[in-house]
Short mmCIF file of C-alpha atoms in Angstrom, two decimals:
data_model
loop_
_atom_site.label_atom_id
_atom_site.label_comp_id
_atom_site.label_asym_id
_atom_site.label_seq_id
_atom_site.Cartn_x
_atom_site.Cartn_y
_atom_site.Cartn_z
CA MET A 76 15.60 -6.19 16.97
CA GLN A 77 17.05 -5.70 13.51
CA PHE A 78 15.87 -7.87 10.64
CA SER A 79 17.59 -8.86 7.45
CA CYS A 80 14.64 -7.59 5.43
CA LEU A 81 15.49 -4.08 6.53
CA MET A 82 18.11 -3.86 3.82
CA LEU A 83 15.40 -1.85 2.09
CA THR A 84 15.20 0.70 4.90
CA PRO A 85 18.67 2.25 5.26
CA PHE A 86 18.07 4.89 7.89
CA SER A 87 18.38 5.46 11.61
CA GLU A 88 15.05 5.37 13.39
CA THR A 89 14.18 8.61 15.13
CA GLU A 90 11.62 9.57 17.76
CA LEU A 91 9.17 12.38 16.97
CA SER A 92 6.18 13.73 18.86
CA THR A 93 2.81 12.20 18.00
CA SER A 94 0.53 14.39 20.07
CA SER A 95 -0.37 17.15 17.63
CA SER A 96 -3.36 16.87 15.32
CA ILE A 97 -2.58 20.04 13.36
CA PRO A 98 -1.27 19.28 9.87
CA THR A 99 1.85 20.99 8.60
CA THR A 100 1.86 22.23 5.03
CA THR A 101 5.16 22.02 3.21
CA SER A 102 6.11 23.59 -0.10
CA SER A 103 6.88 21.27 -3.01
CA SER A 104 9.03 22.85 -5.68
CA SER A 105 8.69 19.95 -8.06
CA SER A 106 4.93 20.11 -8.22
CA THR A 107 4.02 23.79 -7.93
CA SER A 108 4.93 27.10 -9.45
CA THR A 109 3.99 30.67 -8.60
CA SER A 110 2.36 33.50 -10.48
CA THR A 111 1.70 37.12 -9.58
CA THR A 112 -1.72 38.70 -9.98
CA THR A 113 -1.93 42.52 -9.86
CA THR A 114 -5.00 44.64 -9.16
CA THR A 115 -5.35 48.39 -8.71
CA THR A 116 -5.02 48.02 -4.95
CA THR A 117 -2.85 45.01 -4.09
CA THR A 118 -0.30 42.56 -5.46
CA THR A 119 -0.50 38.96 -4.29
CA THR A 120 1.46 35.83 -5.03
CA THR A 121 -0.59 32.65 -5.27
CA SER A 122 0.45 29.05 -5.63
CA VAL A 123 -0.57 27.41 -8.89
CA CYS A 124 -1.55 23.80 -8.40
CA ASN A 125 -0.22 21.25 -10.85
CA SER A 126 -2.53 18.26 -10.31
CA PHE A 127 -1.83 17.95 -6.56
CA HIS A 128 -1.55 20.48 -3.76
CA ASP A 129 1.49 20.67 -1.49
CA GLN A 130 1.46 18.05 1.23
CA ALA A 131 -0.15 18.39 4.64
CA THR A 132 1.51 16.17 7.22
CA TYR A 133 0.17 14.42 10.31
CA PRO A 134 2.30 12.86 13.08
CA VAL A 135 1.91 9.13 13.64
CA GLY A 136 3.92 6.52 15.54
CA ASN A 137 7.56 5.62 15.19
CA ASN A 138 8.73 4.36 11.80
CA PRO A 139 5.40 3.85 9.99
CA LYS A 140 5.82 1.13 7.39
CA ALA A 141 2.41 0.93 5.73
CA VAL A 142 -0.68 3.02 5.11
CA VAL A 143 -4.18 2.14 3.97
CA VAL A 144 -7.14 4.46 3.53
CA VAL A 145 -10.58 3.03 4.33
CA ASP A 146 -13.74 4.30 6.02
CA VAL A 147 -13.59 2.65 9.45
CA ASN A 148 -16.44 4.49 11.19
CA SER A 149 -19.18 4.32 8.55
CA ASP A 150 -19.42 8.06 7.95
CA ASN A 151 -18.58 7.78 4.23
CA LYS A 152 -15.25 9.52 4.75
CA PRO A 153 -12.09 7.45 4.22
CA ASP A 154 -9.82 7.29 7.25
CA ILE A 155 -6.07 6.63 7.50
CA VAL A 156 -4.70 3.48 9.11
CA VAL A 157 -0.94 3.06 9.57
CA ALA A 158 1.35 0.28 10.78
CA ASN A 159 3.80 1.88 13.22
CA TYR A 160 6.75 -0.51 13.11
CA GLY A 161 8.79 1.19 15.81
CA SER A 162 5.86 1.65 18.21
CA ASN A 163 4.34 -1.85 17.92
CA ASN A 164 0.93 -0.46 17.17
CA THR A 165 -1.47 0.64 14.48
CA GLY A 166 -2.68 4.22 14.29
CA VAL A 167 -6.15 5.27 13.12
CA LEU A 168 -6.62 8.86 11.97
CA LEU A 169 -10.31 9.61 11.48
CA ASN A 170 -11.28 11.89 8.62
CA THR A 171 -12.90 15.08 9.92
CA GLY A 172 -14.06 16.19 6.49
CA ASN A 173 -12.52 18.20 3.64
CA GLY A 174 -9.52 15.90 3.67
CA THR A 175 -8.30 16.76 7.17
CA PHE A 176 -7.70 14.19 9.90
CA ASN A 177 -7.80 13.86 13.68
CA ALA A 178 -4.79 12.81 15.73
CA GLN A 179 -4.18 9.09 15.62
CA THR A 180 -5.75 6.64 18.06
CA ILE A 181 -3.40 3.74 18.64
CA TYR A 182 -4.08 0.03 19.04
CA VAL A 183 -1.45 -2.42 20.23
CA VAL A 184 -0.47 -5.19 17.82
CA GLY A 185 2.52 -7.56 17.73
CA SER A 186 6.19 -6.70 17.46
CA ASP A 187 7.35 -4.62 14.49
CA PRO A 188 4.16 -4.39 12.39
CA TYR A 189 5.27 -4.03 8.79
CA SER A 190 2.01 -4.21 6.83
CA VAL A 191 -1.68 -3.62 7.45
CA ALA A 192 -4.95 -4.38 5.70
CA VAL A 193 -8.46 -3.20 6.57
CA VAL A 194 -11.28 -5.57 5.58
CA ASP A 195 -14.51 -6.84 7.17
CA VAL A 196 -13.45 -10.36 8.22
CA ASN A 197 -16.55 -11.33 10.25
CA ARG A 198 -19.35 -10.13 7.98
CA ASP A 199 -20.76 -7.51 10.33
CA ASN A 200 -20.37 -4.69 7.79
CA LYS A 201 -17.59 -3.12 9.86
CA SER A 202 -14.03 -2.96 8.62
CA ASP A 203 -11.48 -4.81 10.76
CA ILE A 204 -7.69 -4.39 10.99
CA VAL A 205 -5.23 -7.14 10.07
CA ALA A 206 -1.52 -6.48 10.69
CA ALA A 207 1.59 -8.49 9.81
CA ASN A 208 4.06 -8.41 12.71
CA ALA A 209 7.61 -8.99 11.46
CA GLY A 210 9.15 -9.18 14.92
CA SER A 211 6.76 -11.64 16.54
CA ASN A 212 6.04 -13.83 13.50
CA THR A 213 2.30 -13.32 13.83
CA VAL A 214 -0.66 -11.65 12.23
CA SER A 215 -3.00 -9.60 14.40
CA VAL A 216 -6.76 -9.35 13.86
CA LEU A 217 -8.50 -6.40 15.53
CA LEU A 218 -12.28 -6.51 15.17
CA ARG A 219 -14.09 -3.22 14.92
CA THR A 220 -16.50 -2.44 17.72
CA GLY A 221 -18.23 0.43 15.96
CA SER A 222 -17.62 4.15 15.42
CA GLY A 223 -14.05 3.53 14.31
CA THR A 224 -12.85 1.82 17.49
CA PHE A 225 -11.33 -1.65 17.66
CA ASN A 226 -11.10 -4.57 20.07
CA THR A 227 -7.88 -5.99 21.47
CA GLN A 228 -5.95 -8.07 18.97
CA THR A 229 -6.20 -11.80 18.42
CA THR A 230 -2.94 -13.21 17.03
CA TYR A 231 -2.19 -16.10 14.71
CA ALA A 232 1.22 -17.68 14.23
CA VAL A 233 2.82 -17.50 10.79
CA SER A 234 6.41 -18.02 9.61
CA SER A 235 9.51 -15.87 10.05
CA GLU A 236 9.30 -12.12 9.35
CA PRO A 237 5.86 -11.58 7.82
CA ILE A 238 6.12 -8.23 6.07
CA SER A 239 3.18 -8.03 3.67
CA VAL A 240 -0.46 -8.98 4.18
CA ALA A 241 -3.59 -9.12 2.03
CA VAL A 242 -7.12 -10.13 3.00
CA VAL A 243 -9.20 -11.69 0.20
CA ASP A 244 -11.64 -14.60 -0.09
CA VAL A 245 -9.51 -17.21 -1.88
CA ASN A 246 -11.76 -20.26 -1.52
CA SER A 247 -15.13 -18.83 -2.60
CA ASP A 248 -16.92 -19.23 0.74
CA ASN A 249 -17.68 -15.51 1.11
CA LYS A 250 -15.31 -15.23 4.07
CA PRO A 251 -12.12 -13.15 3.62
CA ASP A 252 -8.90 -15.09 4.17
CA ILE A 253 -5.45 -13.86 5.21
CA ILE A 254 -2.47 -14.11 2.88
CA VAL A 255 0.97 -13.18 4.19
CA ALA A 256 4.48 -12.93 2.74
CA ASN A 257 6.98 -14.46 5.18
CA TYR A 258 10.25 -12.82 4.17
CA ASN A 259 12.82 -14.79 6.13
CA SER A 260 11.08 -18.15 5.61
CA ASN A 261 10.87 -17.69 1.85
CA ASN A 262 7.23 -18.68 1.75
CA ILE A 263 3.67 -17.43 1.55
CA GLY A 264 1.16 -18.33 4.24
CA VAL A 265 -2.59 -18.66 3.65
CA LEU A 266 -4.88 -18.64 6.70
CA LEU A 267 -8.42 -19.63 5.74
CA ASN A 268 -11.30 -17.94 7.53
CA VAL A 269 -13.40 -20.54 9.38
CA GLY A 270 -16.07 -18.06 10.43
CA ASN A 271 -16.78 -16.12 13.60
CA SER A 272 -13.64 -14.08 13.01
CA THR A 273 -11.28 -17.01 13.49
CA PHE A 274 -8.70 -18.41 11.10
CA LYS A 275 -7.09 -21.79 10.48
CA ALA A 276 -3.38 -22.37 10.88
CA GLN A 277 -1.47 -21.21 7.84
CA THR A 278 -0.80 -23.37 4.80
CA THR A 279 2.54 -22.40 3.29
CA TYR A 280 3.74 -22.22 -0.29
CA THR A 281 7.47 -22.44 -0.82
CA GLY A 282 9.91 -21.76 -3.63
CA ILE A 283 9.65 -18.03 -2.99
CA SER A 284 12.78 -15.86 -2.63
CA SER A 285 12.63 -13.18 0.08
CA PRO A 286 9.02 -12.19 -0.63
CA PHE A 287 8.56 -8.51 0.08
CA SER A 288 5.10 -7.65 -1.22
CA ILE A 289 1.97 -9.54 -2.26
CA ALA A 290 -1.20 -8.77 -4.19
CA VAL A 291 -4.20 -11.06 -4.65
CA ALA A 292 -6.21 -10.78 -7.86
CA ASP A 293 -7.73 -13.05 -10.49
CA VAL A 294 -5.21 -12.86 -13.33
CA ASN A 295 -6.48 -15.71 -15.54
CA ASN A 296 -10.20 -14.93 -15.62
CA ASP A 297 -11.38 -18.08 -13.82
CA SER A 298 -13.10 -16.20 -10.97
CA LYS A 299 -10.52 -17.47 -8.47
CA PRO A 300 -8.09 -14.95 -6.92
CA ASP A 301 -4.42 -15.67 -7.53
CA ILE A 302 -1.35 -14.60 -5.55
CA ILE A 303 1.24 -12.26 -7.04
CA VAL A 304 4.47 -11.81 -5.09
CA ALA A 305 7.52 -9.55 -5.41
CA ASN A 306 10.56 -11.78 -4.82
CA SER A 307 13.22 -9.33 -3.67
CA GLY A 308 15.85 -12.05 -3.41
CA SER A 309 15.61 -13.26 -7.01
CA ASN A 310 14.58 -10.07 -8.82
CA THR A 311 11.38 -11.68 -10.02
CA VAL A 312 7.65 -11.47 -9.62
CA GLY A 313 5.89 -14.76 -8.99
CA VAL A 314 2.36 -15.76 -9.96
CA LEU A 315 0.66 -18.56 -7.98
CA LEU A 316 -2.55 -19.56 -9.72
CA ASN A 317 -5.49 -20.58 -7.54
CA LYS A 318 -6.40 -24.26 -8.03
CA GLY A 319 -9.67 -23.86 -6.15
CA ASN A 320 -10.68 -24.30 -2.51
CA GLY A 321 -7.98 -21.84 -1.49
CA THR A 322 -5.02 -23.91 -2.69
CA PHE A 323 -2.40 -22.66 -5.12
CA ASN A 324 -0.02 -23.93 -7.79
CA ALA A 325 3.71 -23.39 -7.56
CA GLN A 326 4.75 -19.95 -8.72
CA THR A 327 5.64 -19.02 -12.26
CA ALA A 328 8.38 -16.39 -12.05
CA TYR A 329 8.97 -13.42 -14.36
CA ALA A 330 12.09 -11.25 -14.38
CA VAL A 331 11.73 -7.67 -13.16
CA GLY A 332 14.23 -5.06 -11.94
CA SER A 333 16.59 -5.13 -8.99
CA THR A 334 15.16 -5.76 -5.52
CA PRO A 335 11.44 -5.54 -6.25
CA ALA A 336 9.77 -4.07 -3.18
CA SER A 337 6.11 -3.61 -4.09
CA VAL A 338 3.58 -5.11 -6.51
CA ALA A 339 0.18 -3.99 -7.77
CA VAL A 340 -2.24 -5.61 -10.21
CA ALA A 341 -4.47 -3.55 -12.51
CA ASP A 342 -5.62 -3.55 -16.12
CA VAL A 343 -3.49 -0.76 -17.58
CA ASN A 344 -4.18 -1.30 -21.31
CA ASN A 345 -7.96 -1.69 -21.26
CA ASP A 346 -8.07 -5.28 -22.52
CA ASN A 347 -9.95 -6.65 -19.49
CA LYS A 348 -6.88 -8.60 -18.34
CA PRO A 349 -5.10 -7.53 -15.14
CA ASP A 350 -1.46 -6.55 -15.57
CA ILE A 351 1.40 -6.54 -13.06
CA ILE A 352 3.20 -3.38 -11.94
CA VAL A 353 6.30 -3.58 -9.74
CA ALA A 354 8.41 -0.97 -7.92
CA ASN A 355 12.08 -1.96 -8.18
CA TYR A 356 13.94 -0.49 -5.23
CA GLY A 357 17.43 -1.35 -6.45
CA SER A 358 17.13 -0.27 -10.08
CA ASN A 359 15.14 2.94 -9.54
CA ASN A 360 12.38 2.00 -11.93
CA VAL A 361 8.98 0.38 -12.27
CA SER A 362 8.20 -2.70 -14.32
CA VAL A 363 4.99 -3.22 -16.28
CA LEU A 364 4.20 -6.80 -17.33
CA LEU A 365 1.18 -6.96 -19.61
CA ASN A 366 -1.14 -9.93 -19.29
CA ALA A 367 -0.99 -12.11 -22.42
CA GLY A 368 -3.98 -14.21 -21.31
CA ASN A 369 -4.53 -17.34 -19.24
CA GLY A 370 -2.38 -15.94 -16.44
CA ILE A 371 0.71 -15.62 -18.63
CA PHE A 372 2.62 -12.32 -18.72
CA ASN A 373 4.81 -10.62 -21.28
CA THR A 374 8.38 -9.52 -20.64
CA GLN A 375 8.59 -6.37 -18.55
CA THR A 376 8.73 -2.84 -19.87
CA THR A 377 10.51 -0.50 -17.45
CA TYR A 378 9.98 3.17 -16.67
CA SER A 379 12.30 5.37 -14.65
CA ALA A 380 11.26 6.45 -11.17
CA SER A 381 13.29 8.38 -8.59
CA ILE A 382 15.70 6.98 -5.99
CA ASN A 383 14.70 3.68 -4.35
CA PRO A 384 11.01 3.30 -5.28
CA TYR A 385 9.47 1.37 -2.39
CA SER A 386 5.71 1.30 -2.92
CA VAL A 387 3.43 1.43 -5.95
CA ALA A 388 -0.27 2.09 -6.52
CA VAL A 389 -2.17 2.08 -9.81
CA VAL A 390 -5.15 4.46 -10.01
CA ASP A 391 -6.58 6.83 -12.61
CA VAL A 392 -5.58 10.24 -11.23
CA ASN A 393 -6.46 12.45 -14.23
CA ASN A 394 -9.95 11.19 -15.03
CA ASP A 395 -9.17 9.79 -18.48
CA ASN A 396 -10.27 6.24 -17.62
CA LYS A 397 -6.69 4.97 -17.86
CA PRO A 398 -4.95 3.80 -14.67
CA ASP A 399 -1.79 5.73 -13.80
CA ILE A 400 1.22 4.66 -11.74
CA ILE A 401 2.02 6.34 -8.41
CA VAL A 402 5.29 5.48 -6.66
CA ALA A 403 6.77 6.38 -3.27
CA ASN A 404 10.51 7.02 -3.69
CA TYR A 405 12.20 6.26 -0.40
CA SER A 406 15.55 8.02 -0.79
CA SER A 407 14.46 11.03 -2.85
CA TYR A 408 11.66 12.04 -0.46
CA SER A 409 9.14 12.16 -3.27
CA VAL A 410 6.20 10.52 -4.96
CA SER A 411 6.20 10.01 -8.71
CA ILE A 412 3.20 10.02 -11.02
CA LEU A 413 3.53 8.31 -14.39
CA LEU A 414 0.47 9.09 -16.47
CA ASN A 415 -0.91 6.36 -18.69
CA ALA A 416 -0.35 7.28 -22.35
CA GLY A 417 -2.61 4.49 -23.60
CA ASN A 418 -2.09 0.87 -24.64
CA GLY A 419 -0.31 0.19 -21.37
CA THR A 420 2.51 2.66 -21.92
CA PHE A 421 3.39 5.50 -19.55
CA ASN A 422 4.76 9.02 -19.71
CA ALA A 423 7.84 10.19 -17.85
CA GLN A 424 7.32 10.79 -14.15
CA THR A 425 6.22 14.00 -12.45
CA THR A 426 7.42 14.20 -8.85
CA TYR A 427 5.98 15.76 -5.71
CA THR A 428 7.92 16.36 -2.52
CA VAL A 429 6.94 14.56 0.67
CA GLU A 430 8.83 14.00 3.94
CA ALA A 431 11.76 11.72 4.74
CA GLY A 432 11.58 8.04 3.89
CA PRO A 433 8.29 7.65 1.97
CA ILE A 434 7.68 3.91 2.19
CA SER A 435 4.00 3.28 1.44
CA VAL A 436 1.48 5.03 -0.80
CA ALA A 437 -2.31 4.91 -1.15
CA VAL A 438 -4.47 6.81 -3.62
CA VAL A 439 -8.04 7.51 -2.47
CA ASP A 440 -10.47 10.44 -2.60
CA VAL A 441 -10.38 11.69 1.01
CA ASN A 442 -12.26 14.98 0.60
CA SER A 443 -15.32 13.88 -1.41
CA ASP A 444 -14.55 15.88 -4.54
CA ASN A 445 -14.47 12.82 -6.81
CA LYS A 446 -10.74 13.27 -7.41
CA PRO A 447 -8.20 10.80 -6.00
CA ASP A 448 -5.75 12.11 -3.42
CA ILE A 449 -2.33 10.75 -2.45
CA ILE A 450 -1.52 9.54 1.08
CA VAL A 451 2.04 8.54 1.99
CA ALA A 452 3.62 7.00 5.08
CA ASN A 453 7.00 8.64 5.77
CA SER A 454 9.03 6.18 7.80
CA ALA A 455 11.99 8.39 8.63
CA SER A 456 9.92 11.39 9.74
CA ASN A 457 7.15 9.54 11.59
CA THR A 458 4.41 11.21 9.59
CA VAL A 459 1.83 10.67 6.92
CA SER A 460 1.52 13.11 4.05
CA VAL A 461 -1.77 13.99 2.38
CA LEU A 462 -1.60 15.55 -1.08
CA LEU A 463 -5.03 16.68 -2.16
CA HIS A 464 -5.89 16.66 -5.85
CA CYS A 465 -6.51 20.08 -7.34
#
């Protein structure tokens, strides 16, 4: 089934093999250069790493839409979890050490999973999988059984075309709740955790315009997590402040670029107030909205990305204690890094080549060297890319 929200994914879905566990390394001309070292006996050409190594790729399911990187088997090595939209499953790639991964193990979810989160929802100290299923209008909860394996899904009804999910305790009861962006219904659903791994029926918040991405963070320093949503239909980002007990005010909207597709929240100017960062698919840029205090945000400042930025993460990648912007550029087959220049301003992008249709990005240290690595879901090539930090 084809959905209206797929205006942001203009490609033909293809079928690739998912049986191999051997990563493929691909050269990236935008991020590496070569030099020649001569000795008395030999001449060799070696690749010079510029912040990140060339990608290694791993096959996953058909049309992966989202990637998260979390330790799911309690071995202190972050694993890769993907939402395979075209295969109606989630894939788990366990980390074997040194930043390499096993072939995926798949778990059936609902129809057309578009987003995935990995959080312990039943307080057993084991991370569980929560997936938003755009085709079946449900969210799936897969409880972990131990050693990185998961039980059969339990599903909960939401509204039409859920395409982004977050799992955060929004009512201060120490139980993580589910928050979902329902694209075609123009609302946000909140499913409160009642305990024992079960959730209440959703409460919806309206006045949203084609919500494509959500983040949940306390933006007004009241110790209550708020909802931040990228409204792709109105070219805005909305902020819904938490009133307490897991209920939310109507959104306050701020203008961003064209067709915002992804939102992140991080303090980028070191003032202890979380700021909003948005990837604008239609205008090929990212917006930074600095927090002015009390949950109010300044007018956006924009920075150029590459073609059709689809996903954004904000992490310090160069160890200067300033969060940097990392963007997956869908149509240019690249990821961009915009280093933080200080005071919430950013340098021009540096790009690294990945595979076709990069649609989701995570930045996590996967090889235990205390340097963050980049992991990308490539929707048009049915792979994930891993770019290790030098």
